[in-house]
Short mmCIF file of C-alpha atoms in Angstrom, two decimals:
data_model
loop_
_atom_site.label_atom_id
_atom_site.label_comp_id
_atom_site.label_asym_id
_atom_site.label_seq_id
_atom_site.Cartn_x
_atom_site.Cartn_y
_atom_site.Cartn_z
CA MET A 1 0.00 0.00 0.00
CA LYS A 2 1.47 3.36 -1.02
CA GLN A 3 2.24 6.00 1.60
CA ILE A 4 -0.07 8.98 2.04
CA ARG A 5 2.07 11.86 0.81
CA THR A 6 -0.46 14.42 -0.45
CA LEU A 7 -3.78 15.87 0.69
CA GLY A 8 -5.43 14.26 -2.33
CA MET A 9 -4.24 10.83 -1.17
CA LEU A 10 -5.46 11.61 2.36
CA ARG A 11 -8.91 12.51 1.06
CA SER A 12 -9.19 9.38 -1.07
CA ARG A 13 -8.14 7.08 1.80
CA PHE A 14 -9.58 8.90 4.81
CA GLY A 15 -12.48 6.46 5.01
CA SER A 16 -10.07 3.62 5.78
CA LEU A 17 -8.36 5.45 8.69
CA PRO A 18 -10.97 4.58 11.39
CA ASP A 19 -10.65 0.86 10.52
CA ALA A 20 -6.85 1.02 10.57
CA PHE A 21 -6.88 2.94 13.86
CA ASN A 22 -9.16 0.42 15.56
CA ASP A 23 -7.25 -2.56 14.15
CA CYS A 24 -3.83 -1.27 15.26
CA LEU A 25 -4.42 0.73 18.43
CA ILE A 26 -7.64 -0.61 19.97
CA PRO A 27 -7.59 -4.12 21.48
CA GLY A 28 -10.47 -6.28 20.35
CA ASP A 29 -11.68 -9.76 19.55
CA LYS A 30 -9.26 -10.96 16.90
CA SER A 31 -11.49 -13.91 16.05
CA GLU A 32 -14.10 -11.51 14.73
CA LYS A 33 -13.51 -10.75 11.10
CA LYS A 34 -13.85 -7.04 10.48
CA LYS A 35 -15.14 -5.51 7.33
CA LYS A 36 -12.91 -2.82 5.96
CA GLY A 37 -13.14 0.14 3.70
CA PHE A 38 -15.06 3.29 2.99
CA TRP A 39 -17.63 1.52 0.83
CA LEU A 40 -19.00 -0.46 3.76
CA PHE A 41 -20.84 2.75 4.70
CA PHE A 42 -22.39 3.08 1.27
CA SER A 43 -23.36 -0.58 1.07
CA ARG A 44 -25.87 -0.15 3.90
CA SER A 45 -29.51 0.10 3.02
CA PHE A 46 -31.32 3.31 4.00
CA GLY A 47 -32.01 3.43 7.73
CA GLN A 48 -29.96 0.35 8.66
CA PRO A 49 -28.18 0.78 12.04
CA LEU A 50 -24.41 1.20 12.14
CA SER A 51 -23.74 -0.91 15.28
CA ASN A 52 -19.98 -1.43 15.83
CA LYS A 53 -19.01 0.74 12.87
CA GLU A 54 -20.37 3.80 14.64
CA LYS A 55 -18.43 2.96 17.81
CA GLU A 56 -15.20 2.50 15.87
CA ALA A 57 -15.67 5.84 14.11
CA ALA A 58 -16.31 7.56 17.47
CA LYS A 59 -13.05 6.21 18.94
CA PHE A 60 -11.09 7.43 15.95
CA ALA A 61 -12.87 10.81 15.99
CA GLN A 62 -11.77 11.40 19.59
CA LEU A 63 -8.08 11.10 18.72
CA TRP A 64 -8.42 12.89 15.37
CA ASN A 65 -10.08 15.90 17.01
CA LYS A 66 -7.36 16.00 19.66
CA ILE A 67 -4.72 16.21 16.93
CA ILE A 68 -6.60 18.94 15.04
CA SER A 69 -7.20 20.95 18.24
CA SER A 70 -3.48 20.78 19.05
CA PHE A 71 -2.74 22.27 15.61
CA ARG A 72 -4.98 25.23 16.45
CA GLU A 73 -3.32 25.67 19.86
CA GLU A 74 0.05 25.85 18.10
CA ASP A 75 -1.44 28.30 15.57
CA LEU A 76 -0.67 25.97 12.67
CA ILE A 77 -4.23 26.26 11.34
CA SER A 78 -6.94 28.94 11.39
CA ASN A 79 -10.34 28.66 13.09
CA LYS A 80 -11.97 28.10 9.71
CA GLU A 81 -9.55 25.27 8.87
CA MET A 82 -10.11 23.73 12.29
CA ASN A 83 -13.90 23.72 11.75
CA LEU A 84 -13.40 22.03 8.38
CA LEU A 85 -11.10 19.36 9.82
CA LEU A 86 -12.97 18.47 13.03
CA VAL A 87 -15.31 15.50 13.26
CA PRO A 88 -18.56 16.29 15.21
CA TYR A 89 -18.06 15.87 18.95
CA TRP A 90 -21.70 14.96 19.51
CA ALA A 91 -23.01 11.81 17.82
CA ASP A 92 -26.25 12.68 16.07
CA ARG A 93 -28.54 9.69 16.61
CA ASP A 94 -31.14 11.13 14.24
CA LEU A 95 -28.78 10.80 11.28
CA ASP A 96 -27.95 7.12 11.69
CA GLN A 97 -24.77 7.50 9.64
CA ILE A 98 -21.09 8.35 9.99
CA GLN A 99 -20.34 12.07 9.83
CA TRP A 100 -17.06 12.75 8.05
CA PRO A 101 -15.06 15.95 8.67
CA PRO A 102 -16.35 18.82 6.52
CA PHE A 103 -13.08 19.21 4.59
CA LEU A 104 -14.03 16.01 2.74
CA LEU A 105 -17.54 17.29 1.97
CA ALA A 106 -16.84 21.00 1.44
CA SER A 107 -18.31 22.50 -1.76
CA LYS A 108 -20.08 19.21 -2.60
CA ILE A 109 -23.59 20.57 -1.88
CA PRO A 110 -23.18 23.83 -3.86
CA ILE A 111 -21.80 21.79 -6.78
CA ALA A 112 -24.70 19.34 -6.55
CA LEU A 113 -27.18 22.26 -6.46
CA ASP A 114 -25.66 23.75 -9.61
CA MET A 115 -25.97 20.37 -11.29
CA ALA A 116 -29.60 20.06 -10.14
CA LYS A 117 -30.45 23.55 -11.37
CA ASP A 118 -29.30 22.66 -14.88
CA SER A 119 -30.56 19.09 -14.84
CA ASP A 120 -33.97 19.68 -16.47
CA SER A 121 -35.25 16.16 -17.21
CA ARG A 122 -31.83 14.52 -17.51
CA ASP A 123 -32.33 12.57 -14.29
CA ARG A 124 -30.15 9.64 -15.31
CA GLU A 125 -27.16 11.87 -16.03
CA LEU A 126 -27.56 13.74 -12.73
CA GLN A 127 -27.80 10.52 -10.75
CA LYS A 128 -24.74 9.13 -12.51
CA ARG A 129 -22.68 12.22 -11.66
CA ILE A 130 -23.74 12.14 -8.00
CA GLU A 131 -22.99 8.44 -7.57
CA ALA A 132 -19.57 8.92 -9.19
CA ASP A 133 -18.49 11.05 -6.21
CA PRO A 134 -18.94 9.16 -2.91
CA TYR A 135 -18.30 12.28 -0.83
CA MET A 136 -20.99 14.20 -2.72
CA PHE A 137 -23.42 11.34 -2.14
CA CYS A 138 -22.47 11.34 1.55
CA ALA A 139 -22.96 15.13 1.86
CA ILE A 140 -26.39 15.01 0.19
CA ARG A 141 -27.53 12.15 2.37
CA GLU A 142 -26.35 13.84 5.58
CA CYS A 143 -27.87 17.23 4.71
CA TYR A 144 -31.26 15.69 3.99
CA ALA A 145 -31.24 13.61 7.18
CA SER A 146 -30.09 16.58 9.27
CA PHE A 147 -32.71 18.90 7.72
CA ARG A 148 -35.46 16.33 8.33
CA SER A 149 -34.36 15.97 11.96
CA ILE A 150 -34.29 19.75 12.52
CA ILE A 151 -37.74 20.30 10.97
CA ARG A 152 -39.31 17.50 13.01
CA PHE A 153 -37.76 18.95 16.17
CA LEU A 154 -39.09 22.45 15.45
CA VAL A 155 -42.65 21.59 14.33
CA GLU A 156 -45.05 20.97 17.24
CA GLY A 157 -48.52 21.81 15.88
CA GLN A 158 -50.67 18.74 15.17
CA ARG A 159 -51.85 19.85 11.71
CA GLU A 160 -48.35 20.96 10.80
CA LYS A 161 -46.85 17.69 12.05
CA ARG A 162 -49.24 15.73 9.86
CA VAL A 163 -48.31 17.65 6.75
CA ILE A 164 -44.58 17.44 7.45
CA ASP A 165 -44.70 13.73 8.30
CA ASP A 166 -46.61 12.94 5.11
CA ILE A 167 -44.12 14.82 2.96
CA PHE A 168 -41.11 13.13 4.56
CA PHE A 169 -42.87 9.77 4.29
CA LYS A 170 -43.20 10.29 0.54
CA VAL A 171 -39.60 11.41 0.12
CA ASP A 172 -38.20 8.58 2.25
CA LYS A 173 -40.18 6.10 0.19
CA ARG A 174 -38.64 7.52 -2.99
CA ILE A 175 -35.17 7.30 -1.43
CA VAL A 176 -35.68 3.62 -0.64
CA ASP A 177 -36.84 2.74 -4.17
CA GLY A 178 -34.19 4.98 -5.76
CA SER A 179 -36.58 7.20 -7.69
CA VAL A 180 -36.01 10.62 -6.04
CA ILE A 181 -34.29 12.24 -9.01
CA LYS A 182 -36.68 10.68 -11.50
CA THR A 183 -39.85 11.68 -9.59
CA TYR A 184 -39.09 15.14 -8.23
CA LYS A 185 -38.18 18.36 -10.04
CA MET A 186 -34.57 18.87 -9.00
CA SER A 187 -34.32 22.29 -10.66
CA ALA A 188 -36.35 23.77 -7.77
CA VAL A 189 -34.11 22.32 -5.03
CA PRO A 190 -31.62 25.26 -5.06
CA SER A 191 -34.49 27.63 -4.20
CA LEU A 192 -35.46 25.36 -1.30
CA CYS A 193 -31.86 25.32 -0.05
CA ASP A 194 -31.76 29.13 -0.06
CA HIS A 195 -34.68 29.12 2.37
CA ILE A 196 -33.05 26.40 4.48
CA VAL A 197 -29.92 28.56 4.82
CA LYS A 198 -32.13 31.51 5.80
CA LEU A 199 -33.84 29.35 8.43
CA ILE A 200 -30.50 28.18 9.86
CA LYS A 201 -29.34 31.80 10.22
CA LEU A 202 -32.52 32.58 12.16
CA LEU A 203 -31.96 29.52 14.35
CA LEU A 204 -28.40 30.60 15.08
CA GLU A 205 -29.57 34.06 16.13
CA ASN A 206 -32.53 32.52 18.02
CA LYS A 207 -34.34 35.81 18.75
CA GLN A 208 -37.99 35.95 19.79
CA ASP A 209 -38.72 39.03 17.63
CA GLU A 210 -37.75 37.04 14.51
CA ARG A 211 -40.43 34.41 15.01
CA GLY A 212 -42.49 35.91 12.18
CA GLN A 213 -39.54 35.43 9.80
CA VAL A 214 -39.28 31.79 10.85
CA VAL A 215 -43.00 31.24 10.13
CA LEU A 216 -42.66 32.83 6.68
CA CYS A 217 -39.62 30.66 6.01
CA PHE A 218 -41.58 27.49 6.83
CA GLN A 219 -44.50 28.57 4.64
CA ASP A 220 -42.19 29.39 1.73
CA MET A 221 -40.41 26.04 2.02
CA LEU A 222 -43.72 24.19 2.11
CA GLU A 223 -44.92 26.02 -0.99
CA ILE A 224 -41.71 25.24 -2.91
CA VAL A 225 -41.87 21.55 -1.97
CA THR A 226 -45.53 21.03 -2.79
CA LYS A 227 -45.84 23.26 -5.85
CA ASP A 228 -42.37 23.26 -7.45
CA ILE A 229 -40.57 20.05 -6.45
CA MET A 230 -43.20 17.36 -6.05
CA ALA A 231 -44.60 15.80 -9.21
CA GLU A 232 -48.28 16.37 -9.97
CA GLU A 233 -49.33 12.84 -9.02
CA GLU A 234 -47.29 12.98 -5.82
CA PHE A 235 -48.91 16.22 -4.74
CA SER A 236 -52.30 14.86 -5.76
CA SER A 237 -51.92 11.91 -3.41
CA LEU A 238 -51.05 14.31 -0.61
CA GLU A 239 -54.13 16.36 -1.37
CA HIS A 240 -56.48 13.39 -1.32
CA GLY A 241 -55.80 11.70 1.94
CA GLY A 242 -52.08 12.03 2.64
CA SER A 243 -49.51 9.27 2.40
CA GLY A 244 -51.86 6.52 3.42
CA HIS A 245 -49.41 5.11 5.95
CA ASP A 246 -51.71 5.78 8.87
CA GLY A 247 -54.78 4.28 7.27
CA MET A 248 -57.31 6.86 8.48
CA ASN A 249 -57.40 10.54 7.57
CA PRO A 250 -60.39 12.33 9.11
CA ASP A 251 -59.20 15.78 8.04
CA PRO A 252 -58.13 15.49 4.35
CA LEU A 253 -54.83 17.20 3.68
CA HIS A 254 -56.08 18.78 0.49
CA GLN A 255 -58.06 21.19 2.68
CA LEU A 256 -54.79 22.49 4.07
CA PHE A 257 -53.20 23.26 0.72
CA ASP A 258 -55.42 25.99 -0.69
CA THR A 259 -53.90 29.46 -0.40
CA LYS A 260 -55.83 30.60 2.66
CA LYS A 261 -55.11 27.47 4.65
CA LEU A 262 -51.45 27.45 3.61
CA ASP A 263 -51.02 30.95 5.05
CA GLN A 264 -52.40 29.72 8.36
CA LEU A 265 -49.99 26.81 8.74
CA PHE A 266 -47.12 27.36 11.23
CA ALA A 267 -48.55 30.75 12.25
CA SER A 268 -50.49 29.72 15.36
CA THR A 269 -48.97 29.89 18.83
CA GLY A 270 -47.14 26.69 19.64
CA ALA A 271 -46.98 25.46 16.03
CA ILE A 272 -43.21 25.98 15.92
CA LYS A 273 -40.73 25.62 18.75
CA PHE A 274 -38.98 28.99 18.52
CA PRO A 275 -36.85 30.32 20.10
CA THR A 276 -35.28 26.91 20.56
CA PRO A 277 -33.64 25.50 23.69
CA VAL A 278 -29.90 25.93 23.17
CA SER A 279 -27.40 23.11 23.75
CA GLU A 280 -23.91 22.37 22.46
CA ALA A 281 -25.19 19.42 20.45
CA TRP A 282 -27.96 21.51 18.83
CA ARG A 283 -25.61 24.38 17.97
CA GLU A 284 -23.06 21.99 16.50
CA LYS A 285 -25.79 20.32 14.44
CA ILE A 286 -27.11 23.50 12.81
CA ASN A 287 -23.61 24.97 12.40
CA ARG A 288 -22.47 21.86 10.55
CA LEU A 289 -25.49 21.90 8.24
CA TYR A 290 -24.86 25.59 7.52
CA LEU A 291 -21.21 24.83 6.76
CA LEU A 292 -22.07 22.01 4.34
CA LEU A 293 -24.71 24.09 2.53
CA THR A 294 -22.73 27.31 2.17
CA THR A 295 -19.03 26.38 1.78
CA LYS A 296 -18.43 26.97 -1.92
CA GLU A 297 -14.65 26.97 -2.05
CA SER A 298 -12.91 23.61 -2.26
CA ALA A 299 -11.02 22.40 0.82
CA MET A 300 -8.37 20.66 -1.30
CA ASP A 301 -5.62 22.74 0.34
CA VAL A 302 -6.79 22.34 3.94
CA PRO A 303 -4.66 22.52 5.99
CA SER A 304 -2.44 25.01 4.18
CA ASN A 305 0.40 24.90 6.75
CA ILE A 306 3.17 22.54 5.61
CA ASP A 307 4.02 21.35 9.13
CA ALA A 308 0.36 20.50 9.82
CA ARG A 309 0.26 18.54 6.57
CA ARG A 310 3.44 16.69 7.48
CA ARG A 311 2.07 15.68 10.89
CA ILE A 312 -1.25 14.48 9.45
CA SER A 313 0.65 12.49 6.82
CA PHE A 314 2.87 10.89 9.47
CA PHE A 315 -0.11 10.01 11.68
CA SER A 316 -2.07 8.53 8.78
CA ASN A 317 0.86 6.47 7.50
CA SER A 318 1.65 5.18 10.99
CA LEU A 319 -1.78 3.49 11.10
CA PHE A 320 -0.86 1.32 8.12
CA MET A 321 2.57 0.28 9.40
CA ASP A 322 3.22 -3.37 10.14
CA MET A 323 3.12 -3.34 13.93
CA PRO A 324 2.05 -5.73 16.69
CA ALA A 325 -1.62 -5.59 17.61
CA ALA A 326 -2.47 -3.53 20.69
CA PRO A 327 -2.90 -5.79 23.76
CA LYS A 328 -5.49 -5.16 26.44
CA VAL A 329 -4.23 -2.97 29.29
CA ARG A 330 -4.57 -5.76 31.86
CA ASN A 331 -2.22 -7.89 29.79
CA MET A 332 0.51 -5.25 29.54
CA LEU A 333 3.72 -5.42 31.58
CA SER A 334 5.11 -2.30 33.25
CA PHE A 335 8.70 -1.19 32.62
CA SER A 336 9.47 -1.03 36.34
#
């Protein structure tokens, strides 16, 4: 296996670092055959739990973040570079997937949005281009899951919850059968993302007097999804009884989608949880989504400091060296 000498090589092989770290430095059951490689993540079906893979990634993330933080303490990297290199400290259970450091995913969403804007009806070509870049696929998947989690956390009104749940049910179903790009109008997605970015800014400020702006943002996003993105037959099924996954629908959703009713959604007291309770995990979650959606410049040269690059290269290569497996602490002998 060739040594990691450049940032490009680091990016292409970063997915194998957690496996190498856990194989070399974490004692474990050697009789258990471990799956290796970045593509194990992509081979999972939608919604399948990560089990031990998530634990292994968390152990690696702890050490990786310590290394990156030490670079910042020594002033080898800037705050912006540190944010791009760090792995999330708080495991987001709502995502059910590994979160890679943003420097691997930077600019992927803006590029994907440009592709979607110009896609027209060339769904096969768009899907082919997305699947050709595993990091772009990963960024899209994480942004959707994170957005869905944030919206479900914010929406508390019963009518609003029903509408939101039905829409996500439809989208998730399309994700499972692989027909998202074919069914929905991707050219309207950039407009939706603009409103998502606006919503995230409001969430970061978290001011009571901006509640009206948050309500308008929700209404605009709903209008874009139902009138611009969803296909006619998809929207029609929402109008005439919802997704059908709950069997009964005493208050048909089509009554909520005429102009007057649409303006009333999210506006009532208690319909949206805002301002939101602030926690480190919540702030990290919305900051990361904002970073993935708005970082347009490539992070190919992150970190820019040569010494920081050298240290990362040495650390990465050391994980692939032929060395004895790490024994359990209780089996170690002291030097004294």
